[in-house]
Amino acid sequence: MKKKILVAGGTGYIGSHTTVELQQAGYDVLIIDDLSNSNIEVLDGIERITGIRPEFVQLDLKDKEGTRKALQEHPGVEGVILFAASKAVGESVQQPLKYYRNNITTLINILELMPEFNMKGIVFSSSCTVYGQPDPENLPVTENAPIKPATSPYGNTKQINEEIIRDTIHAGAPFKSIILRYFNPIGAHPTAEIGELPNGVPQNLIPYLVQTAIGIRKELSVFGDDYNTPDGSCIRDYINVVDLAKAHVVAMNRMLENKSDDKMEIFNLGTGRGVSVLELVNTFEKATGVKVPHKIVGRREGDIEQVWANPEKANNVLGWKAEESLEDTLKSAWNWQLKLRERGIQ
Ligand code: UD1
């Protein structure tokens, strides 16, 4: 019998790629998503890749009774991967209560329901944002680097979520947990059947960059060239979304197969390589042959100067490693944008 996994937020960007990897690894998937920031057609994309349509319930996970009912009607879920959350840093500053309500209520509901349904493990999507700007001696960042005060309500929800999980496990919850701290996920599935679909004007670098390359946006603004980095622009660790998705499968398998005695584990998911904004623009232009009009503007408020991962713990303990090159990853983002145009979407 195939094991069934609940992918909460499974029609979103990382959730859809993870659903594909789970199915290809032999798991059944139940997606619960309220479609507040994603599209029902994502299910078609998933099905075109794997030949399997995941079970789907459209539901806001803040609705605990509704979630309980969905789990009763779709029995047999053994583990949950929680993506469903609001994730725009700027919006979280404007609407903090939306972020606290969405991101915290959803986690509490799921943690409360897990024992009722005998679920054995939860994978939680966290973020490198919990490290803030690490001190120079802590770069690249390991999981032991200090947690810095959050600079946005969004970042704070990730810290609070991690603490809620820690306290729940500490209190003897009958399940395991793995917290994955993502660096900057980018790119799309190599088939270009699924990818990132930002609403409105993109806030993140890659969606804005590809929309500029295809002519939807006039030019990309590079936020600052006066940082203390080799070319003055900010440095991040850009990780391929399919690589990232695969880490979730390994993490889930680790809990369901009892491969570790630890009830809570934390892993950084990155490539280990820091890349500047300007380097990224150059690499995109070389990899695709397409020019990206760009100009340097002032710094973006709240931006971190430089952060990249030390992924050794994930490499050695999980046996997972980011494999895709930055060039291929950027090409996949471009192919996805071309596909969106072909379909008349963006
Ligand atoms: C941040 C958080 C991340 C969070 C994400 C959600 C950190 C280190 N990272 O990512 O945890 O999940 O927001 O949105 O806090 N840039 C431009 N021009 C643009 C857009 C971005 O130059 O139009 C630059 C930014 O200054 C930054 C880099 O590109 O240096 C990446 O930005 P973005 O894609 O927004 O991600 P982060 O801010 O790193």
Short mmCIF file of C-alpha atoms and ligand atoms in Angstrom, two decimals:
data_model
loop_
_atom_site.label_atom_id
_atom_site.label_comp_id
_atom_site.label_asym_id
_atom_site.label_seq_id
_atom_site.Cartn_x
_atom_site.Cartn_y
_atom_site.Cartn_z
CA MET A 1 0.00 0.00 0.00
CA LYS A 2 1.24 3.44 -0.89
CA LYS A 3 1.66 5.82 2.02
CA LYS A 4 -0.41 8.97 1.85
CA ILE A 5 0.97 12.43 2.61
CA LEU A 6 -1.02 15.59 3.22
CA VAL A 7 0.57 18.47 1.34
CA ALA A 8 -0.91 21.58 2.95
CA GLY A 9 -0.55 24.35 0.37
CA GLY A 10 0.12 21.83 -2.38
CA THR A 11 -0.99 23.97 -5.31
CA GLY A 12 1.56 26.65 -4.44
CA TYR A 13 5.03 27.05 -5.89
CA ILE A 14 7.07 24.74 -3.66
CA GLY A 15 4.08 22.57 -2.73
CA SER A 16 3.33 21.63 -6.34
CA HIS A 17 6.94 20.63 -7.04
CA THR A 18 7.01 18.61 -3.83
CA THR A 19 3.75 16.85 -4.77
CA VAL A 20 5.37 15.73 -8.04
CA GLU A 21 8.46 14.40 -6.25
CA LEU A 22 6.34 12.59 -3.65
CA GLN A 23 4.24 10.92 -6.33
CA GLN A 24 7.34 9.94 -8.29
CA ALA A 25 8.80 8.44 -5.10
CA GLY A 26 5.69 6.26 -4.69
CA TYR A 27 3.60 8.27 -2.24
CA ASP A 28 -0.07 9.16 -2.58
CA VAL A 29 -0.79 12.84 -2.04
CA LEU A 30 -3.76 14.67 -0.58
CA ILE A 31 -3.55 18.40 -1.23
CA ILE A 32 -5.45 20.86 0.91
CA ASP A 33 -5.24 24.42 -0.37
CA ASP A 34 -7.61 27.38 -0.27
CA LEU A 35 -6.30 28.63 -3.65
CA SER A 36 -5.83 32.09 -2.11
CA ASN A 37 -2.47 32.42 -3.83
CA SER A 38 -2.55 29.62 -6.39
CA ASN A 39 -4.60 28.19 -9.17
CA ILE A 40 -6.64 24.99 -9.58
CA GLU A 41 -4.98 24.37 -12.97
CA VAL A 42 -1.77 23.51 -11.13
CA LEU A 43 -3.40 20.09 -10.59
CA ASP A 44 -3.46 19.59 -14.37
CA GLY A 45 0.24 20.44 -14.57
CA ILE A 46 1.04 17.93 -11.84
CA GLU A 47 -1.04 15.27 -13.60
CA ARG A 48 0.64 15.93 -16.94
CA ILE A 49 4.04 15.29 -15.32
CA THR A 50 3.28 12.23 -13.20
CA GLY A 51 0.13 10.78 -14.76
CA ILE A 52 -1.52 10.91 -11.34
CA ARG A 53 -4.02 13.48 -10.15
CA PRO A 54 -3.56 14.14 -6.44
CA GLU A 55 -6.60 14.07 -4.17
CA PHE A 56 -7.62 17.69 -3.61
CA VAL A 57 -9.75 19.56 -1.11
CA GLN A 58 -10.25 23.31 -1.41
CA LEU A 59 -10.21 24.51 2.15
CA ASP A 60 -8.73 27.16 4.39
CA LEU A 61 -6.64 25.29 6.97
CA LYS A 62 -7.57 27.87 9.58
CA ASP A 63 -10.91 26.03 9.58
CA LYS A 64 -10.13 23.21 12.01
CA GLU A 65 -13.50 21.47 11.73
CA GLY A 66 -13.30 21.58 7.95
CA THR A 67 -9.79 20.14 8.05
CA ARG A 68 -10.91 17.36 10.38
CA LYS A 69 -13.75 16.53 8.00
CA ALA A 70 -11.40 16.51 5.00
CA LEU A 71 -9.08 14.10 6.82
CA GLN A 72 -12.02 11.85 7.71
CA GLU A 73 -13.16 11.82 4.09
CA HIS A 74 -9.63 11.17 2.81
CA PRO A 75 -8.36 8.65 5.35
CA GLY A 76 -4.93 7.13 5.71
CA VAL A 77 -2.70 10.21 5.83
CA GLU A 78 0.58 9.26 7.57
CA GLY A 79 2.48 12.51 7.42
CA VAL A 80 2.03 16.19 6.62
CA ILE A 81 4.16 18.75 4.83
CA LEU A 82 3.08 22.26 5.74
CA PHE A 83 3.60 24.92 3.08
CA ALA A 84 0.29 26.76 3.43
CA ALA A 85 1.22 30.23 4.66
CA SER A 86 1.30 33.87 3.67
CA LYS A 87 4.79 34.77 2.49
CA ALA A 88 5.14 38.34 1.28
CA VAL A 89 7.54 40.23 3.54
CA GLY A 90 6.28 43.71 2.58
CA GLU A 91 2.60 42.80 2.95
CA SER A 92 3.32 41.32 6.37
CA VAL A 93 4.54 44.72 7.56
CA GLN A 94 1.28 46.32 6.33
CA GLN A 95 -1.02 43.55 7.56
CA PRO A 96 0.67 41.84 10.51
CA LEU A 97 -2.51 40.29 11.94
CA LYS A 98 -3.26 38.53 8.65
CA TYR A 99 0.18 36.92 8.89
CA TYR A 100 -0.10 35.96 12.56
CA ARG A 101 -3.59 34.57 12.08
CA ASN A 102 -2.85 32.64 8.88
CA ASN A 103 0.55 31.27 9.66
CA ILE A 104 0.05 30.45 13.32
CA THR A 105 -3.54 29.20 13.37
CA THR A 106 -2.86 26.81 10.51
CA LEU A 107 0.11 25.23 12.28
CA ILE A 108 -1.75 24.87 15.59
CA ASN A 109 -4.72 23.22 13.86
CA ILE A 110 -2.48 20.73 12.11
CA LEU A 111 -0.48 19.90 15.25
CA GLU A 112 -3.73 19.34 17.15
CA LEU A 113 -5.18 17.10 14.44
CA MET A 114 -2.06 14.98 13.85
CA PRO A 115 -2.52 12.66 16.88
CA GLU A 116 -6.25 12.22 16.12
CA PHE A 117 -5.33 10.82 12.71
CA ASN A 118 -2.20 8.94 13.83
CA MET A 119 0.10 11.01 11.66
CA LYS A 120 3.71 10.18 12.32
CA GLY A 121 5.56 13.25 11.15
CA ILE A 122 5.43 16.86 10.02
CA VAL A 123 7.83 18.63 7.69
CA PHE A 124 7.65 22.37 8.23
CA SER A 125 8.77 25.00 5.71
CA SER A 126 10.88 27.53 7.49
CA SER A 127 13.31 30.06 6.11
CA CYS A 128 16.85 31.32 6.39
CA THR A 129 15.18 34.55 7.42
CA VAL A 130 15.40 33.24 11.02
CA TYR A 131 19.17 33.92 10.94
CA GLY A 132 18.72 37.59 9.99
CA GLN A 133 22.10 39.00 8.94
CA PRO A 134 24.54 36.44 10.33
CA ASP A 135 27.79 37.76 11.80
CA PRO A 136 30.74 37.32 9.39
CA GLU A 137 32.15 34.39 11.38
CA ASN A 138 28.84 32.56 10.92
CA LEU A 139 28.93 32.66 7.10
CA PRO A 140 28.16 30.26 5.49
CA VAL A 141 25.35 29.66 7.97
CA THR A 142 25.01 26.40 9.85
CA GLU A 143 21.91 25.37 11.79
CA ASN A 144 23.70 26.41 14.98
CA ALA A 145 24.01 30.08 14.03
CA PRO A 146 22.04 32.29 16.43
CA ILE A 147 18.45 33.19 15.62
CA LYS A 148 18.23 36.98 15.21
CA PRO A 149 15.22 39.14 16.07
CA ALA A 150 12.86 39.03 13.10
CA THR A 151 12.75 42.09 10.87
CA SER A 152 9.18 41.50 9.63
CA PRO A 153 5.98 39.89 10.90
CA TYR A 154 6.44 37.25 8.18
CA GLY A 155 9.89 36.37 9.56
CA ASN A 156 8.49 36.42 13.08
CA THR A 157 5.80 33.89 12.16
CA LYS A 158 8.53 31.50 10.99
CA GLN A 159 10.37 31.87 14.31
CA ILE A 160 7.16 31.46 16.32
CA ASN A 161 6.17 28.43 14.23
CA GLU A 162 9.51 26.79 14.96
CA GLU A 163 9.05 27.46 18.68
CA ILE A 164 5.50 26.08 18.63
CA ILE A 165 6.78 22.87 17.06
CA ARG A 166 9.68 22.65 19.54
CA ASP A 167 7.39 23.11 22.56
CA THR A 168 4.84 20.61 21.21
CA ILE A 169 7.51 17.97 20.66
CA HIS A 170 9.01 18.74 24.07
CA ALA A 171 5.61 18.18 25.66
CA GLY A 172 5.63 14.62 24.33
CA ALA A 173 3.63 14.83 21.11
CA PRO A 174 3.30 11.40 19.48
CA PHE A 175 4.93 12.41 16.19
CA LYS A 176 8.24 13.61 14.77
CA SER A 177 9.11 16.87 13.08
CA ILE A 178 11.65 18.11 10.60
CA ILE A 179 12.09 21.83 10.09
CA LEU A 180 13.58 22.83 6.75
CA ARG A 181 15.11 26.29 6.51
CA TYR A 182 15.05 27.25 2.85
CA PHE A 183 17.42 29.74 1.32
CA ASN A 184 16.15 31.28 -1.96
CA PRO A 185 14.14 28.74 -4.00
CA ILE A 186 14.03 29.53 -7.74
CA GLY A 187 13.38 27.90 -11.11
CA ALA A 188 10.65 25.60 -12.34
CA HIS A 189 10.05 21.97 -13.21
CA PRO A 190 12.16 20.95 -16.26
CA THR A 191 8.95 20.04 -18.14
CA ALA A 192 7.70 23.65 -17.68
CA GLU A 193 4.35 22.18 -16.60
CA ILE A 194 4.53 23.84 -13.17
CA GLY A 195 6.43 26.85 -11.83
CA GLU A 196 6.06 30.06 -9.87
CA LEU A 197 2.96 32.16 -10.56
CA PRO A 198 3.22 35.43 -8.68
CA ASN A 199 0.12 37.57 -8.23
CA GLY A 200 0.45 41.11 -9.57
CA VAL A 201 3.85 42.80 -9.64
CA PRO A 202 6.44 40.30 -8.43
CA GLN A 203 8.36 41.19 -5.28
CA ASN A 204 10.99 38.47 -5.60
CA LEU A 205 13.99 38.70 -7.86
CA ILE A 206 13.54 35.82 -10.33
CA PRO A 207 9.87 36.39 -11.22
CA TYR A 208 10.64 40.08 -11.76
CA LEU A 209 13.74 39.24 -13.79
CA VAL A 210 12.00 36.80 -16.15
CA GLN A 211 9.03 39.15 -16.60
CA THR A 212 11.53 41.86 -17.55
CA ALA A 213 13.37 39.54 -19.93
CA ILE A 214 10.11 38.76 -21.74
CA GLY A 215 9.05 42.41 -21.86
CA ILE A 216 6.21 42.54 -19.31
CA ARG A 217 8.32 44.84 -17.11
CA LYS A 218 10.47 47.63 -18.52
CA GLU A 219 13.55 47.08 -16.39
CA LEU A 220 14.72 45.27 -13.32
CA SER A 221 15.71 47.44 -10.37
CA VAL A 222 18.81 46.11 -8.63
CA PHE A 223 18.36 47.13 -5.01
CA GLY A 224 21.71 48.63 -4.03
CA ASP A 225 25.29 48.35 -5.26
CA ASP A 226 26.94 49.83 -2.20
CA TYR A 227 26.83 46.78 0.07
CA ASN A 228 30.02 45.35 1.54
CA THR A 229 30.20 42.57 -1.08
CA PRO A 230 32.61 42.11 -4.02
CA ASP A 231 30.34 43.83 -6.58
CA GLY A 232 28.28 45.81 -4.06
CA SER A 233 24.98 43.95 -4.63
CA CYS A 234 23.36 41.57 -2.12
CA ILE A 235 24.35 37.92 -1.91
CA ARG A 236 21.93 34.99 -1.58
CA ASP A 237 21.97 31.22 -1.94
CA TYR A 238 19.64 30.38 -4.86
CA ILE A 239 18.42 26.80 -4.77
CA ASN A 240 16.60 24.92 -7.52
CA VAL A 241 12.98 24.27 -6.53
CA VAL A 242 13.07 20.62 -7.70
CA ASP A 243 16.18 19.98 -5.60
CA LEU A 244 14.37 21.61 -2.70
CA ALA A 245 11.25 19.49 -3.30
CA LYS A 246 13.34 16.31 -3.21
CA ALA A 247 14.62 17.20 0.26
CA HIS A 248 11.02 17.04 1.52
CA VAL A 249 10.63 13.50 0.26
CA VAL A 250 13.85 12.44 2.00
CA ALA A 251 12.76 14.19 5.21
CA MET A 252 9.32 12.58 5.19
CA ASN A 253 10.78 9.17 4.48
CA ARG A 254 13.24 9.63 7.34
CA MET A 255 10.40 10.16 9.82
CA LEU A 256 8.05 7.48 8.50
CA GLU A 257 10.85 4.89 8.37
CA ASN A 258 12.17 5.90 11.80
CA LYS A 259 15.65 6.51 10.48
CA SER A 260 16.51 8.80 13.37
CA ASP A 261 15.72 8.76 17.08
CA ASP A 262 15.46 12.53 17.17
CA LYS A 263 11.93 13.81 17.46
CA MET A 264 12.83 17.18 16.02
CA GLU A 265 15.53 17.99 13.50
CA ILE A 266 16.46 21.16 11.64
CA PHE A 267 18.20 21.37 8.27
CA ASN A 268 19.39 24.22 6.09
CA LEU A 269 18.50 23.74 2.43
CA GLY A 270 20.84 25.64 0.16
CA THR A 271 23.61 25.04 -2.33
CA GLY A 272 26.45 26.40 -0.21
CA ARG A 273 27.23 29.03 -2.85
CA GLY A 274 26.56 32.73 -2.45
CA VAL A 275 25.64 34.60 -5.64
CA SER A 276 25.17 38.37 -5.99
CA VAL A 277 22.21 39.99 -7.73
CA LEU A 278 24.46 41.30 -10.53
CA GLU A 279 26.13 37.90 -10.96
CA LEU A 280 22.70 36.33 -11.20
CA VAL A 281 21.60 38.75 -13.94
CA ASN A 282 24.82 37.99 -15.87
CA THR A 283 24.42 34.25 -15.48
CA PHE A 284 20.82 34.46 -16.70
CA GLU A 285 21.88 36.45 -19.78
CA LYS A 286 24.67 33.97 -20.59
CA ALA A 287 22.53 30.88 -19.98
CA THR A 288 19.54 32.03 -22.04
CA GLY A 289 21.06 34.51 -24.49
CA VAL A 290 18.34 36.98 -23.46
CA LYS A 291 19.20 40.47 -22.19
CA VAL A 292 17.72 41.79 -18.97
CA PRO A 293 17.46 45.59 -18.95
CA HIS A 294 18.40 46.68 -15.44
CA LYS A 295 19.36 49.71 -13.43
CA ILE A 296 20.85 50.21 -10.00
CA VAL A 297 18.50 51.85 -7.52
CA GLY A 298 18.66 52.43 -3.77
CA ARG A 299 18.67 49.69 -1.18
CA ARG A 300 15.37 47.96 -0.34
CA GLU A 301 14.35 48.49 3.26
CA GLY A 302 14.92 45.48 5.46
CA ASP A 303 17.14 43.63 2.96
CA ILE A 304 19.90 41.48 4.31
CA GLU A 305 23.35 42.12 2.85
CA GLN A 306 24.57 38.58 2.47
CA VAL A 307 23.52 35.12 3.52
CA TRP A 308 24.28 31.69 2.17
CA ALA A 309 24.04 28.20 3.55
CA ASN A 310 26.38 25.67 4.93
CA PRO A 311 24.34 22.64 3.75
CA GLU A 312 26.69 19.98 5.19
CA LYS A 313 24.22 18.73 7.77
CA ALA A 314 21.58 18.09 5.09
CA ASN A 315 24.26 16.57 2.82
CA ASN A 316 25.63 14.23 5.48
CA VAL A 317 22.64 13.42 7.67
CA LEU A 318 19.79 13.48 5.13
CA GLY A 319 21.99 12.31 2.27
CA TRP A 320 20.51 15.11 0.15
CA LYS A 321 22.42 17.57 -1.99
CA ALA A 322 21.44 20.37 -4.36
CA GLU A 323 22.40 19.01 -7.79
CA GLU A 324 21.20 21.47 -10.45
CA SER A 325 23.51 24.16 -11.79
CA LEU A 326 22.49 27.80 -11.50
CA GLU A 327 22.54 28.03 -15.32
CA ASP A 328 20.07 25.18 -15.79
CA THR A 329 17.92 26.50 -12.97
CA LEU A 330 17.71 29.94 -14.57
CA LYS A 331 16.94 28.34 -17.94
CA SER A 332 14.07 26.45 -16.31
CA ALA A 333 12.66 29.72 -14.92
CA TRP A 334 12.89 31.21 -18.43
CA ASN A 335 11.24 28.20 -20.10
CA TRP A 336 8.40 28.46 -17.61
CA GLN A 337 7.92 32.14 -18.44
CA LEU A 338 7.88 31.27 -22.16
CA LYS A 339 5.25 28.63 -21.44
CA LEU A 340 3.11 31.15 -19.56
CA ARG A 341 3.21 33.46 -22.58
CA GLU A 342 2.34 30.59 -24.91
CA ARG A 343 -0.71 29.91 -22.76
CA GLY A 344 -1.57 33.61 -22.68
CA ILE A 345 -1.31 33.73 -18.89
CA GLN A 346 1.54 36.19 -18.34
C1 UD1 B 1 13.27 37.08 1.57
C2 UD1 B 1 13.68 36.23 2.74
C3 UD1 B 1 13.14 34.84 2.60
C4 UD1 B 1 11.66 34.88 2.35
C5 UD1 B 1 11.40 35.68 1.10
C6 UD1 B 1 9.91 35.74 0.83
C7 UD1 B 1 15.85 36.78 3.68
C8 UD1 B 1 17.32 36.62 3.60
N1 UD1 B 1 15.13 36.13 2.78
O1 UD1 B 1 14.00 36.66 0.47
O2 UD1 B 1 13.39 34.12 3.77
O3 UD1 B 1 11.16 33.58 2.23
O4 UD1 B 1 11.91 36.99 1.27
O5 UD1 B 1 9.61 36.62 -0.18
O6 UD1 B 1 15.33 37.50 4.50
N2 UD1 B 1 16.15 42.10 -5.62
C9 UD1 B 1 16.42 43.09 -6.54
N3 UD1 B 1 15.40 43.53 -7.34
C10 UD1 B 1 14.14 43.06 -7.26
C11 UD1 B 1 13.86 42.03 -6.31
C12 UD1 B 1 14.89 41.59 -5.51
O7 UD1 B 1 17.56 43.57 -6.64
O8 UD1 B 1 13.26 43.51 -7.99
C13 UD1 B 1 17.24 41.58 -4.78
C14 UD1 B 1 17.01 41.74 -3.30
O9 UD1 B 1 17.54 42.95 -2.85
C15 UD1 B 1 17.76 40.55 -2.75
C16 UD1 B 1 17.66 39.49 -3.85
O10 UD1 B 1 17.31 40.20 -5.01
O11 UD1 B 1 19.11 40.87 -2.58
C17 UD1 B 1 16.63 38.44 -3.57
O12 UD1 B 1 15.42 39.07 -3.24
P1 UD1 B 1 14.05 38.26 -3.09
O13 UD1 B 1 13.87 37.36 -4.24
O14 UD1 B 1 12.98 39.24 -2.79
O15 UD1 B 1 14.30 37.32 -1.84
P2 UD1 B 1 14.86 37.67 -0.35
O16 UD1 B 1 14.57 39.06 0.00
O17 UD1 B 1 16.26 37.20 -0.29
#
